[in-house]
GROMACS .gro file of C-alpha atoms in nm:
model
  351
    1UNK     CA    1   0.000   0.000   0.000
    2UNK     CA    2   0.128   0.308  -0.120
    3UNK     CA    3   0.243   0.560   0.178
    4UNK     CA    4   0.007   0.839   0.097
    5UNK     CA    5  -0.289   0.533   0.115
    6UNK     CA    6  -0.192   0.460   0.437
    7UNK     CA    7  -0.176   0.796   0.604
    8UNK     CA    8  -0.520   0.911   0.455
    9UNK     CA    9  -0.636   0.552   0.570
   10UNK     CA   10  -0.523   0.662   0.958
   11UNK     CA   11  -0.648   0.941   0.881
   12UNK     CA   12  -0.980   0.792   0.887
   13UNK     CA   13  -0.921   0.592   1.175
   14UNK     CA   14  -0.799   0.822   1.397
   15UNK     CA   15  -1.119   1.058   1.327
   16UNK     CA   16  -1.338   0.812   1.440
   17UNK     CA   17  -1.178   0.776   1.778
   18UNK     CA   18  -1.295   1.137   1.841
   19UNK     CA   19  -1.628   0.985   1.879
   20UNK     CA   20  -1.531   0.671   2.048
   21UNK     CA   21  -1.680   0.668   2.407
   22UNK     CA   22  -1.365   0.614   2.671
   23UNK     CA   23  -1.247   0.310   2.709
   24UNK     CA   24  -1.266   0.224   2.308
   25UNK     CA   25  -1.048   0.122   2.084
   26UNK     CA   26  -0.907   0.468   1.986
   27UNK     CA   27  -0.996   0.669   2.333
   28UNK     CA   28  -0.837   0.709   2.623
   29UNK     CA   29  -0.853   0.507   2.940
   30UNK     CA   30  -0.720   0.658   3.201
   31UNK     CA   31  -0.809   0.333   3.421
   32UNK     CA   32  -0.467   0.218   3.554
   33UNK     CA   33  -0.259   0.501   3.465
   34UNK     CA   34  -0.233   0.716   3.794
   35UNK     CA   35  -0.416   0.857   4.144
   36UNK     CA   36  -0.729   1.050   4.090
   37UNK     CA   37  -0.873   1.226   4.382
   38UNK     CA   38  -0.624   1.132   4.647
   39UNK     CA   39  -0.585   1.413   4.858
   40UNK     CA   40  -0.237   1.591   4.962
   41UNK     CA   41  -0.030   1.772   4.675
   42UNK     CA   42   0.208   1.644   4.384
   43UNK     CA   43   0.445   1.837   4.217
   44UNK     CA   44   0.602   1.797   3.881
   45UNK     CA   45   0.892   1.949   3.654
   46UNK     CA   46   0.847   2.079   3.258
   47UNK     CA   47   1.108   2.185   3.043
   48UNK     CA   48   1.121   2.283   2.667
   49UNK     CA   49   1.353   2.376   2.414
   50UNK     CA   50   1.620   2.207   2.535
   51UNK     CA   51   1.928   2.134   2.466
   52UNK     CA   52   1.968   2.416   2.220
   53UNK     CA   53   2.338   2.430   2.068
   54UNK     CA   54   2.669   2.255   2.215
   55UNK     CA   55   2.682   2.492   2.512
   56UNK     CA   56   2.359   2.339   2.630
   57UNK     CA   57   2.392   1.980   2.523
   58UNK     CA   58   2.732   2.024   2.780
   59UNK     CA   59   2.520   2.114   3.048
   60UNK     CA   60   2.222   1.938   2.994
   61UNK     CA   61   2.334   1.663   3.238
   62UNK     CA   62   2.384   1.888   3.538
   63UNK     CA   63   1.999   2.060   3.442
   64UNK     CA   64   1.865   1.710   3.488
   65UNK     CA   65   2.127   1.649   3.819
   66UNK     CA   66   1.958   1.922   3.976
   67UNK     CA   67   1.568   1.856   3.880
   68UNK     CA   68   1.630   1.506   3.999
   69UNK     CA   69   1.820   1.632   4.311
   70UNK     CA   70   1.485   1.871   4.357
   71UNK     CA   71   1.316   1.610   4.612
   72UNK     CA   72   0.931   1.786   4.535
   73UNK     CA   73   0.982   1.664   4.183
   74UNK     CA   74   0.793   1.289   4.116
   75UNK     CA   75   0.800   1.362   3.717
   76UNK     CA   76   0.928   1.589   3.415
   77UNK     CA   77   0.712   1.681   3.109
   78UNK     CA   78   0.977   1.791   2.798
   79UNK     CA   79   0.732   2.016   2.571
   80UNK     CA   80   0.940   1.938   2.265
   81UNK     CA   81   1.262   2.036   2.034
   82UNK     CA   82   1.543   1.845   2.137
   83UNK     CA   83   1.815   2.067   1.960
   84UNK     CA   84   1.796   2.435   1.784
   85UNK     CA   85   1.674   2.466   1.434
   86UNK     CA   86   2.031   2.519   1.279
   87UNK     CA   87   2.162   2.144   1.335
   88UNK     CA   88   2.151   1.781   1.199
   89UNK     CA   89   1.873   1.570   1.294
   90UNK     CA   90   2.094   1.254   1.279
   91UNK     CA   91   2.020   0.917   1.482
   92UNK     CA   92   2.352   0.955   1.653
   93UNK     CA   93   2.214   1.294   1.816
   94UNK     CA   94   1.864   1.133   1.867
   95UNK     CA   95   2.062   0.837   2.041
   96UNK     CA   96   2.266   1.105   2.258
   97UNK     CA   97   1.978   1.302   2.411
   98UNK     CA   98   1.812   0.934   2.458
   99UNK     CA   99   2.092   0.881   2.688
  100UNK     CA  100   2.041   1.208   2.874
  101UNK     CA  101   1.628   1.127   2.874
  102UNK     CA  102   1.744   0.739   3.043
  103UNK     CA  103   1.916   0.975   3.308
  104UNK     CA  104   1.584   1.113   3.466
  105UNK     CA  105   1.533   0.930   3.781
  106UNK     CA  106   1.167   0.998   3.810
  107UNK     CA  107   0.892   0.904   3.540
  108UNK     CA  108   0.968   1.135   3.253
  109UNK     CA  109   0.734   1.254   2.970
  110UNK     CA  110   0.830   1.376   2.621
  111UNK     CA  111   0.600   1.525   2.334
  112UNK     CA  112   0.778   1.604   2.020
  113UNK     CA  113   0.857   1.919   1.869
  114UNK     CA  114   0.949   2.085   1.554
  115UNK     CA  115   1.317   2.087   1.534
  116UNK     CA  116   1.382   1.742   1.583
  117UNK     CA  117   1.164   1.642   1.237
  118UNK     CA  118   0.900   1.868   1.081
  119UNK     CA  119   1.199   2.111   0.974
  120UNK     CA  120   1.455   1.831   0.906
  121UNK     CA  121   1.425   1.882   0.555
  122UNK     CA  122   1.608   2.210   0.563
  123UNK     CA  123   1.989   2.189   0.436
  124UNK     CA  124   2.165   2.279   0.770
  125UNK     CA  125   1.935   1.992   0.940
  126UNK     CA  126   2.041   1.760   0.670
  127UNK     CA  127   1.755   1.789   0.420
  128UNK     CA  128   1.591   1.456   0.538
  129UNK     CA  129   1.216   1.402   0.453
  130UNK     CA  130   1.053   1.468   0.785
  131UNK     CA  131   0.829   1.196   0.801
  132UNK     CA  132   1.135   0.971   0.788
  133UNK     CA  133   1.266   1.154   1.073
  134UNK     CA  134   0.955   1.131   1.263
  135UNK     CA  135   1.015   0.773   1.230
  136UNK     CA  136   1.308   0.775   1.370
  137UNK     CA  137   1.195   1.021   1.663
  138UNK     CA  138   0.927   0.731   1.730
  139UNK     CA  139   1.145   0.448   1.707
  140UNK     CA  140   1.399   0.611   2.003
  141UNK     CA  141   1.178   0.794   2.208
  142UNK     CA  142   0.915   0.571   2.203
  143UNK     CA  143   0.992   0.185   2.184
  144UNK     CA  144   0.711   0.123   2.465
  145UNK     CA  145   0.369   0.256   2.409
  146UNK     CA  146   0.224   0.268   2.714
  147UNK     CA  147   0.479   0.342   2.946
  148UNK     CA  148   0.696   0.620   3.071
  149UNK     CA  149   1.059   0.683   3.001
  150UNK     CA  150   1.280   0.763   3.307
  151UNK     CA  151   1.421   0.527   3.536
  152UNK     CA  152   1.114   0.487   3.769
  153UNK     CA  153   0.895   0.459   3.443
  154UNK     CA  154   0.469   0.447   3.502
  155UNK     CA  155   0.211   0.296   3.292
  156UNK     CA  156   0.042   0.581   3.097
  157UNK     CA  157  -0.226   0.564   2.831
  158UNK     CA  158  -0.134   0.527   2.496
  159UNK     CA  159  -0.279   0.604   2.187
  160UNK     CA  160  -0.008   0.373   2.041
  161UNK     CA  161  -0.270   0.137   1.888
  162UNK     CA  162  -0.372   0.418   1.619
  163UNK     CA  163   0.024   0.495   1.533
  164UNK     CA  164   0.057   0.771   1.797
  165UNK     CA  165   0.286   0.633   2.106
  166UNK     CA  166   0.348   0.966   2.216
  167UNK     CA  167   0.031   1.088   2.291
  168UNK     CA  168  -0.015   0.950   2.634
  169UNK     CA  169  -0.223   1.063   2.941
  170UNK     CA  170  -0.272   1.002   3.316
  171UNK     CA  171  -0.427   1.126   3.609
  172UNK     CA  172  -0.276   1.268   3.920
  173UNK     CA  173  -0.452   1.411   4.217
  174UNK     CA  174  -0.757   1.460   4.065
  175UNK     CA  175  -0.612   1.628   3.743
  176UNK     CA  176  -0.611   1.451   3.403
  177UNK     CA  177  -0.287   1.509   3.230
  178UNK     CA  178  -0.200   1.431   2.863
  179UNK     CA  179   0.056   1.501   2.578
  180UNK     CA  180  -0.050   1.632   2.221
  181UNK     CA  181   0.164   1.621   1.943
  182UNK     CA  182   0.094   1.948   1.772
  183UNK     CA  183   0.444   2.142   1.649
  184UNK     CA  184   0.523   2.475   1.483
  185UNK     CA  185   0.584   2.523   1.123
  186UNK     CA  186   0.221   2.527   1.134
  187UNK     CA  187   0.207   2.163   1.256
  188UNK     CA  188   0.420   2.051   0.945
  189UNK     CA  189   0.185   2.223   0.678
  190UNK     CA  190   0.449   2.437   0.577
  191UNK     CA  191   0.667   2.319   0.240
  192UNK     CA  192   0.940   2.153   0.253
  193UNK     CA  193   1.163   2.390   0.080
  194UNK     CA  194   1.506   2.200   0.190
  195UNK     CA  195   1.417   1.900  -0.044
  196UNK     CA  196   1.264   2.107  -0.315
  197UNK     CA  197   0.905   2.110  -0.220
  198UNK     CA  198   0.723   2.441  -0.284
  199UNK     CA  199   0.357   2.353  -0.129
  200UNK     CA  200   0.293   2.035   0.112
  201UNK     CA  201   0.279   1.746  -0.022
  202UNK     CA  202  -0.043   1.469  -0.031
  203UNK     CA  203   0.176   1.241   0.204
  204UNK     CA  204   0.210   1.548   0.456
  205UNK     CA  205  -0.131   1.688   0.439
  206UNK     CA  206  -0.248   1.350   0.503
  207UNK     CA  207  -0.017   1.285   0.770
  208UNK     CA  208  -0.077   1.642   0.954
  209UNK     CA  209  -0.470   1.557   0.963
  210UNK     CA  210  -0.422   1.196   1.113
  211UNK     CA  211  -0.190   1.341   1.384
  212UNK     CA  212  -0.439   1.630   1.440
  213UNK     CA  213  -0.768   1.415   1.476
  214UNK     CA  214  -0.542   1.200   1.711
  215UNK     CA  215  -0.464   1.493   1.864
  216UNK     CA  216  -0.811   1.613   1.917
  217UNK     CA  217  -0.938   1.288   2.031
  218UNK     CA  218  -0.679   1.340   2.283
  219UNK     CA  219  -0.887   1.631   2.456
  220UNK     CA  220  -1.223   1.509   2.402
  221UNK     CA  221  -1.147   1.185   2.570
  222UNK     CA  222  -0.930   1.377   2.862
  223UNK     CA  223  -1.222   1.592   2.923
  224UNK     CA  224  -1.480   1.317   2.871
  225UNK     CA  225  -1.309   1.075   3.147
  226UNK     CA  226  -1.249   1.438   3.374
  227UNK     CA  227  -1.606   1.490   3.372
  228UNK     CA  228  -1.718   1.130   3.470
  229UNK     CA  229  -1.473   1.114   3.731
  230UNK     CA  230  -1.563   1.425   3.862
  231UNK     CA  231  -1.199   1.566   3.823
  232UNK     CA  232  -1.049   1.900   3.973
  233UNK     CA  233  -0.875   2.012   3.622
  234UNK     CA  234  -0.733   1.907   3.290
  235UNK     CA  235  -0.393   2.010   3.172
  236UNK     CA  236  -0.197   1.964   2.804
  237UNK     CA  237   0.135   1.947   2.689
  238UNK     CA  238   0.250   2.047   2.383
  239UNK     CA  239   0.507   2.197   2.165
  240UNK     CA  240   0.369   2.465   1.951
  241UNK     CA  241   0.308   2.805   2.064
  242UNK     CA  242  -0.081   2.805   1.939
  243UNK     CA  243  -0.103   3.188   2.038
  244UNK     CA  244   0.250   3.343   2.019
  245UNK     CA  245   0.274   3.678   2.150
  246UNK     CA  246   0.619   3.730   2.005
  247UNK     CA  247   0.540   3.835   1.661
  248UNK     CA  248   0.238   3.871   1.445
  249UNK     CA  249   0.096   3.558   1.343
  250UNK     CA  250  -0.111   3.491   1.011
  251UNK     CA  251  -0.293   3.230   0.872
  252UNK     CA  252   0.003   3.079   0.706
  253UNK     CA  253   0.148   3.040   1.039
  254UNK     CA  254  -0.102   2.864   1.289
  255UNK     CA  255  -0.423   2.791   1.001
  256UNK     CA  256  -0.347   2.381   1.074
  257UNK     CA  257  -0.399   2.456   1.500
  258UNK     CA  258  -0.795   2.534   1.401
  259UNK     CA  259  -0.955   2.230   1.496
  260UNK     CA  260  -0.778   2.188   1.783
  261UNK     CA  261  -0.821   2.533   1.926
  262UNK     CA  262  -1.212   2.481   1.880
  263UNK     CA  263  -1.196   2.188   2.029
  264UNK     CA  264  -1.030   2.326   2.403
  265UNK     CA  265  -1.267   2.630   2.377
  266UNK     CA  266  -1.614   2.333   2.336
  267UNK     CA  267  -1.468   2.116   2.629
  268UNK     CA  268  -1.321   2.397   2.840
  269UNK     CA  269  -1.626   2.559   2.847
  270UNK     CA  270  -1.848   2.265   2.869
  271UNK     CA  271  -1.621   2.110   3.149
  272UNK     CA  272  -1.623   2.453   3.374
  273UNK     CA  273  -1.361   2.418   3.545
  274UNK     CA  274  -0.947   2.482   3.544
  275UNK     CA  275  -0.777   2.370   3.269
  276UNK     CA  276  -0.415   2.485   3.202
  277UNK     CA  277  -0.233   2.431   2.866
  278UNK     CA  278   0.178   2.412   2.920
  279UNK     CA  279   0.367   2.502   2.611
  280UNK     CA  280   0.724   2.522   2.461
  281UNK     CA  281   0.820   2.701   2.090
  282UNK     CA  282   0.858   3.079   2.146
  283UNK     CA  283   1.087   3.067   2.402
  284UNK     CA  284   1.009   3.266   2.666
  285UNK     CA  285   0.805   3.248   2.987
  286UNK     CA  286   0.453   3.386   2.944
  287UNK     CA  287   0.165   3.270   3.165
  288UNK     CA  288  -0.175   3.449   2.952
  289UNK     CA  289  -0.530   3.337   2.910
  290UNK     CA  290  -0.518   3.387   2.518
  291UNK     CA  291  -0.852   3.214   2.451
  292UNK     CA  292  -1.096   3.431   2.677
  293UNK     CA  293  -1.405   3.665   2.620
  294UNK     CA  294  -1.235   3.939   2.371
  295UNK     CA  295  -0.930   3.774   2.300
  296UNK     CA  296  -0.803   3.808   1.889
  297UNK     CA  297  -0.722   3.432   1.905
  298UNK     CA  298  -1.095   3.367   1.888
  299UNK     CA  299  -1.137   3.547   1.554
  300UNK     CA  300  -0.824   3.444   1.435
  301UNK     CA  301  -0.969   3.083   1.474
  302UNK     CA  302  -1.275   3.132   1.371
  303UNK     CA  303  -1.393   3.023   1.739
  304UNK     CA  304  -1.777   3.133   1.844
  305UNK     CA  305  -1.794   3.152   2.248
  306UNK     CA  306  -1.479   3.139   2.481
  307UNK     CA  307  -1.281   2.981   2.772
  308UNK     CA  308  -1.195   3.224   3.047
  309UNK     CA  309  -1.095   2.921   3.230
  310UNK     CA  310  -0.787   2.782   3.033
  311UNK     CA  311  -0.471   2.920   3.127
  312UNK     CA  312  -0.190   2.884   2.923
  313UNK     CA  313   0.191   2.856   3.055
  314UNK     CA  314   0.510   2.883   2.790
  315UNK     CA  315   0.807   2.779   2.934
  316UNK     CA  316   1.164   2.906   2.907
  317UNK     CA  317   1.378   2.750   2.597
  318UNK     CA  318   1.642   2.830   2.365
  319UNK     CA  319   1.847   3.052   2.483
  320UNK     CA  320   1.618   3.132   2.765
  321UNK     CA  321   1.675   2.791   2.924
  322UNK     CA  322   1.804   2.972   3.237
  323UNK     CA  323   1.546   2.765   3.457
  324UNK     CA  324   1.261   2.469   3.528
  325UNK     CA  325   0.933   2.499   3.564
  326UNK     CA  326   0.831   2.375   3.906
  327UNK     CA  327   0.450   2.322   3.925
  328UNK     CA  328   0.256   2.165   4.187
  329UNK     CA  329  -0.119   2.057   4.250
  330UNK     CA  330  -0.254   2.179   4.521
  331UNK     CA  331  -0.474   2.020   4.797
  332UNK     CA  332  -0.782   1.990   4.721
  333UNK     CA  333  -0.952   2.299   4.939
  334UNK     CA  334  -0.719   2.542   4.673
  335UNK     CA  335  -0.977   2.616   4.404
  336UNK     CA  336  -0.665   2.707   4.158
  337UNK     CA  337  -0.533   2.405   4.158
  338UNK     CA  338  -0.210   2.439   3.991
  339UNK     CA  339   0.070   2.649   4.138
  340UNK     CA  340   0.444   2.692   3.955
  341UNK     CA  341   0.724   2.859   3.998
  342UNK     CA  342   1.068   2.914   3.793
  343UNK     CA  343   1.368   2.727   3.931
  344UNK     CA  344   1.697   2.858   3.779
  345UNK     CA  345   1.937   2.618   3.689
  346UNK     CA  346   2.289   2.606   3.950
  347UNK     CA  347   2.498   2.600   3.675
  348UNK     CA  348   2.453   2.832   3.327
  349UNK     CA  349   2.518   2.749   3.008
  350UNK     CA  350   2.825   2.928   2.835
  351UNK     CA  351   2.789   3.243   2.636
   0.00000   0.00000   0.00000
């Protein structure tokens, strides 16, 4: 079967599995995968951006020494890009950070970004075809759907049995928690100009809308299981910046984020209460509620109504990776429910 068969065939698959009730082939089950309303608190790391350049790779070790020296941390979400956009995404540098990921003591949870395939196919990365690369970022990061990396690894949720290992979820202290694999470059629509593309091609488009629908089956089957367990919040991880402040975003930028962005302001607003959205890809801390009553995100999306209850976090990357974010859920009598702080890093990267 040809390649662009099979991706328009997932395609399919995946889409239906936004309907699925939970606990279908295709939806989440958060059954076995973590405590739900167990009182006391729980705190948790997330990084993003990071390494970014040799100064950073050098240090990288000593950033997780000191998270896994931090005794409130029980577990680290990375937020995507494992390197900068200026190097090669070769398996020798996928096998490297690997390494450094195999170093986390505590359960440790990574959601792809960007740099490490959608924008592989520029010269300076090595002009690979992305979805190759994706491959590749699968095979290493993600040998065991269904479970953790890190050396105390967890049993998660997968959605490994439609083709997506690393969208995974739990539930901790009455919060569901789960990764979505949404990137910049406008979630890999953009062309592949480093191999001589000029628009996306079928095999892309197809695989961008099979890795969307998984990804918003993702929140409707967070927020579905939230509801019926009569959660506290719901939180995502994620790479792409959906509502960068840093520049002025068009269409061409963020168009492919659409169905997504609808989806968080239906379920936000439906489920009524917290839900926090932790993101990497512009770099710098920002802590905003971009998709509330009179916000330009919801006309830039098309989006009728609002959430005023999702709060979204950025984290500190690039060369902004001066700290982790600590965040911790609260007992239950603290109506916020999630509660971070920056924790700079001992030792600084070089220039």
């Amino acid at each position: 079967m040809r390649l662009m068969t099979r991706l328009a065939t997932l395609a399919f698959t995946v889409a239906a599995a936004v309907a699925a009730t939970p606990g279908s082939a295709g939806a989440i089950d958060f059954g076995s995968s973590g405590l739900g309303n167990d009182g006391g608190t729980y705190t948790y790391a997330v990084i993003g951006d990071v390494p970014y350049g040799q100064a950073q790779i050098d240090v990288f070790p000593q950033w997780i020494a000191q998270i896994n020296a931090d005794s409130a941390v029980d577990m680290t979400f990375h937020v995507g890009d494992i390197k900068n956009g200026s190097t090669t995404c070769t398996d020798d540098y996928f096998a490297m950070i690997r390494k450094d990921f195999d170093t986390f003591r505590r359960p440790f949870l990574y959601t792809p970004g960007d740099n490490e395939w959608t924008d592989c196919h520029r010269a300076n990365n090595g002009a690979y075809n992305p979805l190759e690369r994706l491959a590749a970022v699968r095979k290493t990061f993600f040998p065991r759907p269904g479970r953790t990396l890190g050396q105390q690894s967890r049993p998660v949720a997968s959605q490994g049995g439609v083709g997506f290992p690393e969208n995974v979820s739990l539930a901790q202290r009455g919060v569901a928690m789960a990764t979505l694999h949404v990137v910049g470059s406008n979630d890999d629509l953009q062309p592949w100009t480093g191999i001589g593309k000029t628009a996306a091609t079928p095999e892309q488009i197809a695989e961008e809308t099979a890795r969307m629908n998984a990804a918003v089956a993702q929140v409707r089957s967070s927020f579905a299981v939230a509801k019926a367990r009569n959660y506290r919040a719901v939180s995502f991880y994620t790479q792409a910046d959906m509502f960068d402040p840093t520049y002025e975003v068009t269409q061409k930028d963020d168009s492919a984020f659409t169905p997504l962005v609808r989806a968080l302001v239906e379920e936000s607003r439906s489920f009524g209460k917290p839900v926090y959205l932790f993101n990497g890809d512009s770099h710098v801390y920002n802590s905003d509620t971009p998709l509330a009553t009179g916000s330009k995100w919801l006309s830039f999306y098309g989006v009728t109504g609002a959430a005023d209850n999702l709060t979204r976090v950025t984290v500190d990357g690039s060369s902004n990776n001066k700290d982790y974010l600590r965040v911790s859920i609260s007992a239950p009598s603290d109506p916020k429910v999630l509660n971070w702080t920056r924790v700079p890093y001992i030792v600084q990267a070089a220039g």
